[in-house]
Amino acid sequence: MTMPEDSSSAPALAEARSLDEAQVAALEQSFRSWMDASRRKADQASRRRLWLIFLLLRSTGARLGEVLGLDPTRDLDLDSERPTARFGRNGQDGREVPLPADVAQALREALADLGLAPGAARLFDMDQGHVRRKFYERAEAAGLPRELASPSVLRRSRARQLMRQDVPLPVVQRLLGHSSADLTAAFSDYSDIEASDIVEAYLKREEHRKTSARNRFFGAVSKVVEGPVVASVEITSLGGFKVTSVVTRESVDRLGIKPGVLATADIKAPWVQISAGEDEPRSSAANRYPATVRRILTGEAQGDQVAAEVVAQLSDGTMLAAVITHESVRRLNLAVGDPVWASFGAFSVILNFG
C-alpha cells in the first residue's frame, strides 16, 4: 500500500514547504558527521543505511515507502553508464529515475559490504517511524526546524529544484510518479514572496537576454548513422522529441557517441525558424516541431527596430526561442497563443556530452 505524504506536521509544513540548497547541504552534512562519529559496528551499519535512505530521497524525489521497499538486487542498476533506481510494485512496470554519480558510488560501496544488513535485498528494510524520527533529529542537529527533514519536504524540494532548472513539468511528473501534471504543479507550488522573487529574477534575465541565447534538449543518443566523413546523430529528449545533429566521424570516435549515451543538444536562437499555422511546413530542416507562441519580445523600447524574439512552447513544456526580424513578426501576423512550427537544421545543433 502506498503511504500518504507526511501530514503529521501540516501547520509547520505550510510555512516550510521545501529546503533551499544551503539547507540541503546542512542536512546532508549532519547525516555524514553523525555516521562518521559512530564507534560501535552495529550503530555504524544502522547509521549508514539511514544515510543511504536520505541520499535516495534527496536525489530521486521518491516517497519514503518507495525507498524502503527497494530491493537493491532487483531495483538498482549501478553498473551501467546511466545508474538508475526503479520504483514501482515489485520492481515491475515502475518508473526509472537516474541516480547522481555520488549517490550511485555510495550505494556500490554499501552493497560491497553485506554486513550492513542480513542480505543485500534488505538494505533499506527499516521502520518508517524510526526513519522519520532519526531524520528529525538530524535536522535539529543541523540547526533546522525538524519538519524540514520530513521525507515529503525532501520530495517537494527535489521537484522544485528540477522545475527551477527548467526541466519540463511532464518530465518532473514522470520522475515523481504523479498521476497528473496538476498534482506536480500543486506539489511544487510557491508562496507569494517566493513567486515574486522568481518573477523578478526572470524579468532581469529577460532584460539582459542576448541574441546568442541557446535552446536546450536533454536526452540520450537513440541512433547514429555514420558516413564517410560525417555522421548523423539522433537524440531522443526526455519529452520524447527526436533531435538530429550532424557531427564529424572523428567526433563520434573521440567522444564515444553511441546509443544510450546521455547528451544535451543546444541550438542558438538565431538558427530557429518559425512558420505560422498548424500545418507542417515544407522544409529541408531536419528538426521540425509543432508549438504554441508564448511570448513575443521586441526591442523597440530600446531603439531596436530590426530584431524580435519569439518564444514557442512544445507539447512537453520545452521552450524554444527564435530571433527573427520585426518584419517577419508582422508578415506572419504572430500573436501569443498562435499555433506555429519551430524548425532548425541538423548542422545548427551543438551536442554536448558528459
mmCIF file of C-alpha atoms in Angstrom, residues 83-238:
data_model
loop_
_atom_site.group_PDB
_atom_site.id
_atom_site.type_symbol
_atom_site.label_atom_id
_atom_site.label_comp_id
_atom_site.label_asym_id
_atom_site.label_seq_id
_atom_site.Cartn_x
_atom_site.Cartn_y
_atom_site.Cartn_z
ATOM 1 C CA PRO A 83 22.847 4.343 -12.948
ATOM 2 C CA THR A 84 19.136 4.195 -12.114
ATOM 3 C CA ALA A 85 16.670 3.212 -9.402
ATOM 4 C CA ARG A 86 13.360 1.609 -10.346
ATOM 5 C CA PHE A 87 10.344 2.432 -8.205
ATOM 6 C CA GLY A 88 7.093 0.515 -8.534
ATOM 7 C CA ARG A 89 5.286 -2.600 -7.471
ATOM 8 C CA ASN A 90 7.886 -5.342 -7.035
ATOM 9 C CA GLY A 91 10.139 -3.512 -9.461
ATOM 10 C CA GLN A 92 7.739 -4.239 -12.332
ATOM 11 C CA ASP A 93 6.097 -1.626 -14.575
ATOM 12 C CA GLY A 94 7.685 1.050 -12.430
ATOM 13 C CA ARG A 95 9.482 4.257 -13.263
ATOM 14 C CA GLU A 96 13.225 4.559 -13.663
ATOM 15 C CA VAL A 97 14.928 7.550 -12.054
ATOM 16 C CA PRO A 98 18.567 8.415 -12.889
ATOM 17 C CA LEU A 99 20.948 8.488 -9.920
ATOM 18 C CA PRO A 100 23.698 11.104 -9.441
ATOM 19 C CA ALA A 101 27.246 9.742 -9.578
ATOM 20 C CA ASP A 102 27.914 10.332 -5.863
ATOM 21 C CA VAL A 103 24.749 8.501 -4.810
ATOM 22 C CA ALA A 104 25.480 5.588 -7.134
ATOM 23 C CA GLN A 105 29.011 5.306 -5.723
ATOM 24 C CA ALA A 106 27.761 5.360 -2.119
ATOM 25 C CA LEU A 107 25.327 2.562 -2.971
ATOM 26 C CA ARG A 108 28.030 0.491 -4.682
ATOM 27 C CA GLU A 109 30.257 0.743 -1.627
ATOM 28 C CA ALA A 110 27.394 -0.212 0.679
ATOM 29 C CA LEU A 111 26.404 -3.228 -1.398
ATOM 30 C CA ALA A 112 30.006 -4.394 -1.352
ATOM 31 C CA ASP A 113 29.710 -4.590 2.457
ATOM 32 C CA LEU A 114 26.857 -7.033 3.069
ATOM 33 C CA GLY A 115 27.412 -6.655 6.803
ATOM 34 C CA LEU A 116 25.118 -3.648 6.617
ATOM 35 C CA ALA A 117 22.057 -5.921 6.585
ATOM 36 C CA PRO A 118 21.170 -9.616 6.769
ATOM 37 C CA GLY A 119 21.282 -9.533 2.972
ATOM 38 C CA ALA A 120 21.635 -7.015 0.175
ATOM 39 C CA ALA A 121 17.933 -7.337 -0.613
ATOM 40 C CA ARG A 122 17.057 -5.936 2.848
ATOM 41 C CA LEU A 123 19.426 -2.988 2.819
ATOM 42 C CA PHE A 124 16.584 -0.426 3.121
ATOM 43 C CA ASP A 125 14.212 -2.544 5.224
ATOM 44 C CA MET A 126 13.617 -0.151 8.131
ATOM 45 C CA ASP A 127 10.569 1.041 10.064
ATOM 46 C CA GLN A 128 9.113 4.275 8.683
ATOM 47 C CA GLY A 129 8.545 5.765 12.122
ATOM 48 C CA HIS A 130 12.150 5.095 13.110
ATOM 49 C CA VAL A 131 13.419 6.694 9.888
ATOM 50 C CA ARG A 132 11.314 9.814 10.400
ATOM 51 C CA ARG A 133 12.471 10.214 13.999
ATOM 52 C CA LYS A 134 16.126 9.984 13.000
ATOM 53 C CA PHE A 135 15.587 12.455 10.164
ATOM 54 C CA TYR A 136 14.021 14.929 12.594
ATOM 55 C CA GLU A 137 16.997 14.505 14.939
ATOM 56 C CA ARG A 138 19.428 15.258 12.098
ATOM 57 C CA ALA A 139 17.530 18.434 11.224
ATOM 58 C CA GLU A 140 17.674 19.672 14.829
ATOM 59 C CA ALA A 141 21.403 18.854 14.991
ATOM 60 C CA ALA A 142 21.888 20.965 11.868
ATOM 61 C CA GLY A 143 20.025 23.882 13.446
ATOM 62 C CA LEU A 144 16.992 23.438 11.192
ATOM 63 C CA PRO A 145 13.310 23.069 12.112
ATOM 64 C CA ARG A 146 12.691 19.335 12.481
ATOM 65 C CA GLU A 147 9.843 19.443 9.945
ATOM 66 C CA LEU A 148 12.315 20.339 7.195
ATOM 67 C CA ALA A 149 13.689 16.790 7.327
ATOM 68 C CA SER A 150 10.312 15.252 6.571
ATOM 69 C CA PRO A 151 10.517 12.873 3.576
ATOM 70 C CA SER A 152 7.658 14.777 1.935
ATOM 71 C CA VAL A 153 9.651 18.024 2.237
ATOM 72 C CA LEU A 154 12.651 16.320 0.621
ATOM 73 C CA ARG A 155 10.336 15.143 -2.168
ATOM 74 C CA ARG A 156 8.906 18.621 -2.664
ATOM 75 C CA SER A 157 12.398 20.126 -2.613
ATOM 76 C CA ARG A 158 13.547 17.813 -5.405
ATOM 77 C CA ALA A 159 10.507 18.691 -7.516
ATOM 78 C CA ARG A 160 11.077 22.405 -7.136
ATOM 79 C CA GLN A 161 14.799 22.063 -7.814
ATOM 80 C CA LEU A 162 14.092 20.278 -11.106
ATOM 81 C CA MET A 163 11.480 22.837 -12.156
ATOM 82 C CA ARG A 164 13.793 25.732 -11.324
ATOM 83 C CA GLN A 165 16.324 24.124 -13.671
ATOM 84 C CA ASP A 166 13.680 24.333 -16.441
ATOM 85 C CA VAL A 167 13.009 20.592 -16.550
ATOM 86 C CA PRO A 168 9.569 20.351 -18.271
ATOM 87 C CA LEU A 169 6.622 19.754 -15.941
ATOM 88 C CA PRO A 170 5.581 16.436 -17.596
ATOM 89 C CA VAL A 171 9.115 15.099 -17.069
ATOM 90 C CA VAL A 172 9.082 16.043 -13.375
ATOM 91 C CA GLN A 173 5.641 14.411 -13.164
ATOM 92 C CA ARG A 174 7.029 11.166 -14.555
ATOM 93 C CA LEU A 175 10.079 11.168 -12.277
ATOM 94 C CA LEU A 176 7.942 11.722 -9.169
ATOM 95 C CA GLY A 177 5.333 9.178 -10.194
ATOM 96 C CA HIS A 178 2.421 11.624 -10.115
ATOM 97 C CA SER A 179 -0.721 10.634 -11.997
ATOM 98 C CA SER A 180 -1.117 14.101 -13.496
ATOM 99 C CA ALA A 181 0.867 17.268 -14.076
ATOM 100 C CA ASP A 182 -1.678 19.124 -11.914
ATOM 101 C CA LEU A 183 -0.530 17.135 -8.878
ATOM 102 C CA THR A 184 3.081 18.004 -9.637
ATOM 103 C CA ALA A 185 2.267 21.693 -10.025
ATOM 104 C CA ALA A 186 0.360 21.734 -6.732
ATOM 105 C CA PHE A 187 3.098 19.750 -5.011
ATOM 106 C CA SER A 188 5.735 22.275 -6.044
ATOM 107 C CA ASP A 189 3.779 25.495 -5.513
ATOM 108 C CA TYR A 190 5.365 28.717 -4.286
ATOM 109 C CA SER A 191 4.485 31.245 -1.632
ATOM 110 C CA ASP A 192 3.611 34.795 -2.717
ATOM 111 C CA ILE A 193 7.062 36.029 -1.659
ATOM 112 C CA GLU A 194 8.847 33.223 -3.488
ATOM 113 C CA ALA A 195 6.763 33.778 -6.607
ATOM 114 C CA SER A 196 7.573 37.487 -6.547
ATOM 115 C CA ASP A 197 11.306 36.768 -6.207
ATOM 116 C CA ILE A 198 11.230 34.278 -9.076
ATOM 117 C CA VAL A 199 9.375 36.666 -11.378
ATOM 118 C CA GLU A 200 11.809 39.453 -10.536
ATOM 119 C CA ALA A 201 14.788 37.226 -11.309
ATOM 120 C CA TYR A 202 13.129 36.110 -14.536
ATOM 121 C CA LEU A 203 12.473 39.655 -15.672
ATOM 122 C CA LYS A 204 16.103 40.566 -15.009
ATOM 123 C CA ARG A 205 17.215 37.652 -17.174
ATOM 124 C CA GLU A 206 14.835 38.741 -19.921
ATOM 125 C CA GLU A 207 16.123 42.309 -19.696
ATOM 126 C CA HIS A 208 19.686 41.132 -20.275
ATOM 127 C CA ARG A 209 18.845 38.396 -22.792
ATOM 128 C CA LYS A 210 21.204 38.353 -25.758
ATOM 129 C CA THR A 211 20.505 37.065 -29.248
ATOM 130 C CA SER A 212 23.092 34.328 -28.617
ATOM 131 C CA ALA A 213 20.765 32.705 -26.075
ATOM 132 C CA ARG A 214 20.527 28.991 -26.768
ATOM 133 C CA ASN A 215 17.759 26.416 -26.582
ATOM 134 C CA ARG A 216 18.406 23.073 -24.965
ATOM 135 C CA PHE A 217 17.146 19.491 -25.193
ATOM 136 C CA PHE A 218 18.232 16.843 -22.647
ATOM 137 C CA GLY A 219 18.166 13.168 -23.582
ATOM 138 C CA ALA A 220 20.075 10.154 -24.802
ATOM 139 C CA VAL A 221 21.512 9.158 -28.160
ATOM 140 C CA SER A 222 18.960 6.925 -29.909
ATOM 141 C CA LYS A 223 20.603 6.444 -33.336
ATOM 142 C CA VAL A 224 23.943 7.015 -35.054
ATOM 143 C CA VAL A 225 24.280 6.779 -38.855
ATOM 144 C CA GLU A 226 27.893 7.075 -39.986
ATOM 145 C CA GLY A 227 29.025 8.279 -43.391
ATOM 146 C CA PRO A 228 32.495 8.558 -44.934
ATOM 147 C CA VAL A 229 33.155 11.992 -43.401
ATOM 148 C CA VAL A 230 30.284 12.928 -41.088
ATOM 149 C CA ALA A 231 27.666 11.130 -39.019
ATOM 150 C CA SER A 232 24.007 11.808 -38.267
ATOM 151 C CA VAL A 233 23.310 11.586 -34.530
ATOM 152 C CA GLU A 234 19.747 11.403 -33.228
ATOM 153 C CA ILE A 235 18.913 12.399 -29.637
ATOM 154 C CA THR A 236 15.628 11.421 -28.008
ATOM 155 C CA SER A 237 14.796 14.081 -25.447
ATOM 156 C CA LEU A 238 13.208 13.450 -22.048
#
